[in-house]
Every structure is written in C-alpha cells, then in structure tokens.
Amino acid sequence: MSPRRTGPSRFRARTVVPAVGVPVAIAVAVLVPMQANATVDLPDKTPEELIAFVKSSDVDALSGTIEQRSELGLPDLGALMGGSGAGSDPGPGAGDADGGDSAASDTFSDLVSLATGSFDANVYLDGEHARLQVLDRMAERNVYVNPGEAWFVDSESQTATRLSVADDADVEGLEAELERLAAEAKDAAKAEVEAELPDGEQLPTPQQLLDRALDRLDETTEVSVGTDGRVAGRDVYELVLEPRTDETLVGEIRVAVDGENGAALAASVTARGADAPAFETGFTDVSFAAPDPSVFVFEPSASYAVEQEELPLPTVAELQQWVAEAQAREGGEADDAADVPPPVVHGEGWATVVEVDAATVAEAMAEHRAETGADADPDAGEGVAPATEAHFTEGEALDLLDTLTTPVDGGRALQTSLLSVLFTDDGRVLAGSVPVDTLVGYAESGR
Amino acid sequence: MSSPEPAAGVGAVGLGAANGHGGTAAAAPDPARPRGGGLASLLASETATLFRRWRTWAMLAALALIPILIAIAIRVAGPSSPGRGPAFLDQVAGNGLFVGVTALVVATPLFLPLTIAVVSGDTIAGEASLGTLRYLLIAPAGRLRLLSVKYVVAAVFCAAAALTVIVVGTLIGWVLFPIGPVTLLSGGEISVGEGLLRLLAIGAYVAVSMLGLSAIGLFASTLTVVPVGAMAATAILAVVAQIIGAIPQLEWTHPFLFTDRWFDFADLLRSPPSWESFGDNAMLQAAWIAVFGGLAAWRFATRDILS
C-alpha cells in the first residue's frame, strides 16, 4: 500500500474550493444576465409615430406564453358569482337573445374570470385559428376559436362546450350587412370630420385622422413614450397613457410595443398612487412564427361531457330592424321613458360615473335575465347583485353584499383599486373609476 | 518515514469492517485496484445495502399501498365526481391508467418526501451512529467520493420510489378498471401506448423533483451522528417549504423553493406536452443539489470523524 499523499491541507483545498466555488458560480450565472438586460436602445419615436406603428402592425400569427396578474382588491368574484351573467356586454347577438341557459352563462362567467383573473396561459394564433390554453395547476382551461365554431373546454368540470352558429344562419349576408353598416359609419365619421375641417381643406389622410384622434385623446390623457425595455426577450417601446385628471383611480396605463413589428407584448394598469400595477398582462415568451396546426385541433375525449350551444345570430332583417330602432332611440329620447330608463352619466373622460336605478334593473332582469343586468351596468361590480338572484336567497344575497361592501353615507360601497361601486339605500347603483367619495357626492346631488 | 506501517495496519482493519458492512463488496476491495473500480464497487455495494434493508422495502411497500388503496376505494365506493378529491381521481373509474398519477398527487406532498428524508438523512449519520463511518473512510475512497456515492444511492431511491408508485398504480389500475385512450388535461385523447410513455415521464419528473430534497438530507446527515435527527429535519423542511409556498405574502420566495414545481408534472399531460416545466424543475433541483451538495462536501471534508 502506498503512503497517503493527501495531507490534511491539500485535502481541504480540494474539497473546500468546489464546495464554495459552485454556489458562487451559480450566483454569478444568475445575476450577470440580469444586469446585461439593463440597456435597450431602439430608434426614438414620438408618441404619434409609435401609435401609427402599432396600427400598422400586421402580426397575425404567433405563439407564446402570457402571464396575467390582477390584484384589483376584489374578493374572488368568480367563486361568488356562480353561473349567471356578470360584467360586460356579451355582444350584440347574445345580448338581445332571450336568456342563454345556465350552461351558456357558465361559459360566459368563465370567460369573465379569464379576463379579470390571474393565470399563466399559452396563446396560439395563426391567420384564422386561435387558442388560449390556461395552465392551471393540475387542470387546464382552453378556448379554441376556429372558423365557424368555438370550444370552451374545462378539465376540472370535464366539459367541452361548443359554440357554433346555427346551420341556417346567413353568415355571409350578415357579414355583408355589417360591412355595409361599418362603411356607413365610416362615411358618417368622415363627413363629421370634414364638417369640422376648415373650408377648402381636403379629406385627411389616415395619418391626419390618427393625429386628430390623438388630439382628442390628448384632451383627457397624456400620451408619452416611456423607456425602452425588454419583454419576452424582445426589445420593446413603452407607450404610457396618463389621465390628465386627478379624479380617477387610474394612475397610468403602460403598453409594451414590440420594436420590430409593432405587436403589443404587455400591458399594465396602475392605480393612482400605487407602486405596483393592479392589473398586468404580458408575454413571458413569444415567437412570431405560425404555430404547428395540430395545436388548434380539438377532438373532445369520450369522457368529456360535450355541450352544444348555438350562437343566436340575428337574420339580416332583424339586424336592420335593431339598427333602425337604435337610431330612432337616439333621435327621440322620450321613447325611452316607457322602457328601461337609460343610465345617467356623470362626469366625463376617465372620471365618468354611471348611475342606474337598481329597481328598474331588477325588473328588467326578470324579463331578460342576466343580460339586461349586464347591459345596464357594463362595469363588473354590478355582477354581484344579479348573480345573487339566481343562486342565493334574498337573505344570503344581503349577507354577501354586506361582506363585500363597506357602509358609507347613504348606502354601501364596494371599493377596489381601479373601480368603485356604490349601492345607495334608495336603490340606485353608481359605478366608476373614481373614489367612493365622488360617488357619494353624485348620489347626494342626484337625489 | 513514520506513516507506512501504521497506515497499512489501520487499512487492513478498515477493509475488514467495510466488507462486513458492504456485502457484495466482499470480494472486491483489493488495495492495488485502481480508484475508478473502487468507486464502482463502492456504489454497487452501497446500492445493494440499501435494497437489502427491511426498512427500504417497508417504505416502498407503504408507497405501493397508496395506489392500491385508491384503486380499491374507487372500485368499492364508485367513481368520484369531477372537481372533488385529489386531481385526476375522477378519471380513475373511467381509465385505470390514472391510478398511478392520482397516487403521485397524493404521495408527493408528504409520503414521498418522508421516505426520501429517511434514506437521505441516514446516508452519513447512519454510518456514524453505527460506528462504521471511519472504516468506510479508511478504505481508499476519499471523503468526497464516499459522499457522492451516498448521494447517488439516495437518488436511486428517489427513482425507485417514484417508479414504485407509478408501476404499482398502473398494474392495479389495469386489473381493476378498464384501460383506454388517455384523456389529457386539454380535453383530447392519446393512445394507451403514448399514455404509458407519458406516465413514465411523470415518474421521471417526480424522481427529479426529489433530488433537491435528497441533497438537503445529505447535508443534514453530515451535521449529526443521530440519523433520526437528520431525517426529521429533512422531512420538516419539506413540509415547511410547502407551507411557505402556500402563503401568497411570501410570493417572492416561491420561485426559489425546491417544492415550487413539485406538482407541475401535470404539464406532461397537456396537449402539446409542456417539457418546459420539466427543464425548469431540473434546473431548480440542480441549483439545490449544487448548494446543499456543496455545503455537505464542505462540512464532511472539514469535520472530525470520531465514529
């Protein structure tokens, strides 16, 4: 046996060096790239140029992962709301249809929770297909949109809901009609702009139109270009929108715009005075190559409950009738008094407050169920009340309202970081992106 | 010129003890052998020692019991409804291949880490408590090599534990339930063969997930001569890490927790399968192995071995 050559000191050096060195190397490996990211310098653009750049973006295929975080200061409304409609207008077609059944409104409130919740998701887009794959822990929600149909798939409830247009729906006719209406609206807008222009000036180019739109925006909002940064490994411009008024809860909106192709890669909304955004969404990883077509294919498993929903598309005649009705309503307001009174609007721009009479809404809801409630108050907070009707007894509903809201002068208020809702004792509901005090003020003056 | 005589004498004693400890190594250690061979035989003997222990088999049997209990319970009591119980439980009645996955969901938070803690916490402290550690070290292996071998053996147990759950789960599922195309989280289906491959990948994912905890156990084991202490400390850390992971206020710490990606193995059941989380998890575990392996090496290399 040979004598030991490893004396204590050498032995130590051989083991201690890797023992200390490896963690240090890892720390360096993690920290150095973080520093390297710091400077991004894209060619400067003015806000106008940047918005034109965004508008000219022609990205229609991409795949990537988005991360959405929302800390609106709301309790988990999704859990409370249950099935019935809550929040924004589900669209012209569904809006007037007589009550989607519970499955449809379930799907709908699922979609609302997708819009306002926190999640990580994969997004796939090519020209005509789209898929949103929400990566929940041990579960998944999917929205597939293919020409003529859409799927909403939920792995937890093991259901796949297929939304499609009725076979006999005249899709092409409708499209043509919508196009015609859009063209009409465009012409009207053009005429309006022309009327505003000084005599003799020709109709503006799209660039000029954009400038005018920006001027309008500029009245309420300060638009600026922030510092260039990196999102999902790509250099981005940052477009910053700041309300010019102090009366709103919204502090600023930031949008990250890809420096190469003008696609929006991230957006965040920060409440006034807050350090961190109340709502942010953005890509953590993105590629602008068309994704593999197989990701858009959905064939429901045999173990899934498959539900079919037909989107009740109006016929061309119906559409024309609605448009005529809407125009008539615009013309003569007296007509409305008989029907549901329109919401009262206080303030303007960012500080707009919408006031509705909850009693009327409730009445209308009895006829139109959830959708009318949503129409009456496009802001999400209102969803609480209509939902209670379907799922809770009145007492439970009041309890629920009590836990969600705090008492204020003349009613109870729900305050989130970006939105306030006031339920007055005399049955009105006021909502807006303003402090509760403002709502209380309007409620008192309007009484 | 003082060393050769006594060193040879101690070496002989050490080899005898190591043989007594190591079973299959009985024929192997020859002082003239090159070190690489010594390492391989040390590894073989340590692995054999692990799997000759009653305790190892008892722990594997306890893990195997989880899928068996789940399968029998579902068989007797009927299918569970979607959204209740652990993830995938509702799928079991329709497709026996899900027994293994469900069992992993159940075992990952506590039972699996517990067995890993026992094995990794015993690595060094167990030898120290039996008084065999110094003999092992006298054999021409070197402290770092012994430590590496001990860690590899613990890693082998991680793989064995995860595979036990998956394999037993698949077998019992095959016996008690219909087997058919596997429903993925995305709502589509894949064939049984592809499903089995995905199950194996999930087993590998879980085995990799436990490597960081093994490194922590190895470090704890170098700190003490009481193996139960090292085991308990490791098991408690696994639970504490998961509790921290459940507290939203500590969200900034979450990406660094070794438990953070333990449950992301479900990503392999998506369509398309997301291998990204497999890679992320492997990186995370590698970082923990580097840090705690390094600490263990430092501690083990510098401490006085008295037993």
CSV table of C-alpha atoms in Angstrom, one decimal, chain A residues 1 3-4 6 11-12 14-16 18-20 22-23 26 65 69 71 122 124 131 133-142 144 153-158 285 294-295 297-304, chain B residues 3-4 7-8 11 15 31 35 82-83 87-88 90-91 105 142-144 183-189 251 260-261 263-267 269-272 276 286-287 290-291 294-295 297-298 301-302 304:
chain,number,residue,atom,x,y,z
A,1,MET,CA,0.0,0.0,0.0
A,3,PRO,CA,1.6,6.0,1.7
A,4,ARG,CA,-1.2,8.6,1.7
A,6,THR,CA,-3.2,13.6,0.7
A,11,PHE,CA,-7.4,17.5,1.1
A,12,ARG,CA,-9.1,20.6,2.4
A,14,ARG,CA,-9.6,20.1,-3.0
A,15,THR,CA,-12.9,19.9,-1.3
A,16,VAL,CA,-13.5,23.4,0.0
A,18,PRO,CA,-15.7,23.3,-5.2
A,19,ALA,CA,-17.9,23.5,-2.1
A,20,VAL,CA,-17.6,27.3,-2.0
A,22,VAL,CA,-20.1,26.0,-7.1
A,23,PRO,CA,-22.6,28.2,-5.2
A,26,ILE,CA,-24.4,29.7,-9.7
A,65,THR,CA,-46.9,32.3,-23.0
A,69,ARG,CA,-51.8,39.1,-12.8
A,71,GLU,CA,-54.8,42.5,-7.8
A,122,ASN,CA,-50.2,29.7,-23.8
A,124,TYR,CA,-51.5,30.3,-30.2
A,131,ARG,CA,-56.3,29.1,-28.9
A,133,GLN,CA,-54.6,27.5,-23.1
A,134,VAL,CA,-54.8,28.5,-19.5
A,135,LEU,CA,-52.3,26.5,-17.4
A,136,ASP,CA,-53.9,25.9,-14.0
A,137,ARG,CA,-52.2,23.6,-11.6
A,138,MET,CA,-53.3,20.1,-12.4
A,139,ALA,CA,-56.0,21.5,-14.6
A,140,GLU,CA,-56.5,23.4,-17.8
A,141,ARG,CA,-59.0,25.7,-19.4
A,142,ASN,CA,-59.0,26.1,-23.2
A,144,TYR,CA,-60.4,27.3,-29.2
A,153,VAL,CA,-63.0,23.3,-22.5
A,154,ASP,CA,-62.7,22.9,-18.8
A,155,SER,CA,-60.7,20.0,-17.4
A,156,GLU,CA,-62.0,20.4,-13.9
A,157,SER,CA,-65.6,20.0,-14.7
A,158,GLN,CA,-64.7,17.8,-17.6
A,285,ASP,CA,-42.1,34.1,-24.1
A,294,SER,CA,-52.1,20.5,-34.6
A,295,VAL,CA,-52.4,22.8,-31.6
A,297,VAL,CA,-57.2,20.8,-33.4
A,298,PHE,CA,-59.6,19.8,-30.7
A,299,GLU,CA,-61.3,16.4,-30.6
A,300,PRO,CA,-63.2,16.0,-27.3
A,301,SER,CA,-62.3,13.0,-25.3
A,302,ALA,CA,-65.0,10.4,-24.8
A,303,SER,CA,-65.1,11.0,-21.1
A,304,TYR,CA,-66.0,14.7,-21.5
B,3,SER,CA,3.5,6.5,8.1
B,4,PRO,CA,3.5,3.3,6.1
B,7,ALA,CA,-1.4,3.2,7.8
B,8,ALA,CA,-1.2,-0.3,6.4
B,11,GLY,CA,-6.2,0.0,6.4
B,15,LEU,CA,-11.2,-3.0,4.9
B,31,PRO,CA,-5.6,-2.3,-2.3
B,35,ARG,CA,-9.7,4.0,-7.8
B,82,PRO,CA,-65.3,15.9,-11.2
B,83,GLY,CA,-63.7,18.6,-9.0
B,87,ALA,CA,-56.7,15.8,-9.1
B,88,PHE,CA,-57.4,13.0,-11.6
B,90,ASP,CA,-62.5,11.5,-11.1
B,91,GLN,CA,-60.8,9.9,-14.1
B,105,VAL,CA,-50.6,13.6,-6.5
B,142,GLY,CA,-11.9,9.6,-0.1
B,143,ARG,CA,-14.5,11.6,1.6
B,144,LEU,CA,-15.9,13.3,-1.4
B,183,THR,CA,-57.8,11.9,-21.7
B,184,LEU,CA,-55.4,14.8,-21.5
B,185,LEU,CA,-55.9,18.0,-19.5
B,186,SER,CA,-56.5,19.8,-22.7
B,187,GLY,CA,-59.6,17.6,-23.3
B,188,GLY,CA,-58.2,15.5,-26.1
B,189,GLU,CA,-57.1,11.9,-26.1
B,251,GLU,CA,-44.6,35.0,-3.1
B,260,ASP,CA,-42.2,25.1,-6.0
B,261,ARG,CA,-42.5,22.8,-9.1
B,263,PHE,CA,-46.9,19.5,-8.8
B,264,ASP,CA,-46.1,20.8,-12.3
B,265,PHE,CA,-45.7,17.2,-13.5
B,266,ALA,CA,-49.3,17.6,-14.8
B,267,ASP,CA,-47.8,19.7,-17.5
B,269,LEU,CA,-50.5,15.7,-19.5
B,270,ARG,CA,-51.2,18.7,-21.7
B,271,SER,CA,-51.5,18.8,-25.4
B,272,PRO,CA,-49.0,19.7,-26.7
B,276,GLU,CA,-40.5,23.4,-20.4
B,286,ALA,CA,-29.7,21.2,-9.8
B,287,ALA,CA,-29.3,24.5,-8.0
B,290,ALA,CA,-25.2,22.4,-6.0
B,291,VAL,CA,-25.8,24.5,-2.9
B,294,GLY,CA,-21.5,21.9,-1.7
B,295,LEU,CA,-22.4,22.6,1.9
B,297,ALA,CA,-19.0,18.4,1.0
B,298,TRP,CA,-17.6,21.4,2.9
B,301,ALA,CA,-14.5,17.4,4.4
B,302,THR,CA,-13.7,19.6,7.3
B,304,ASP,CA,-13.6,15.4,12.6
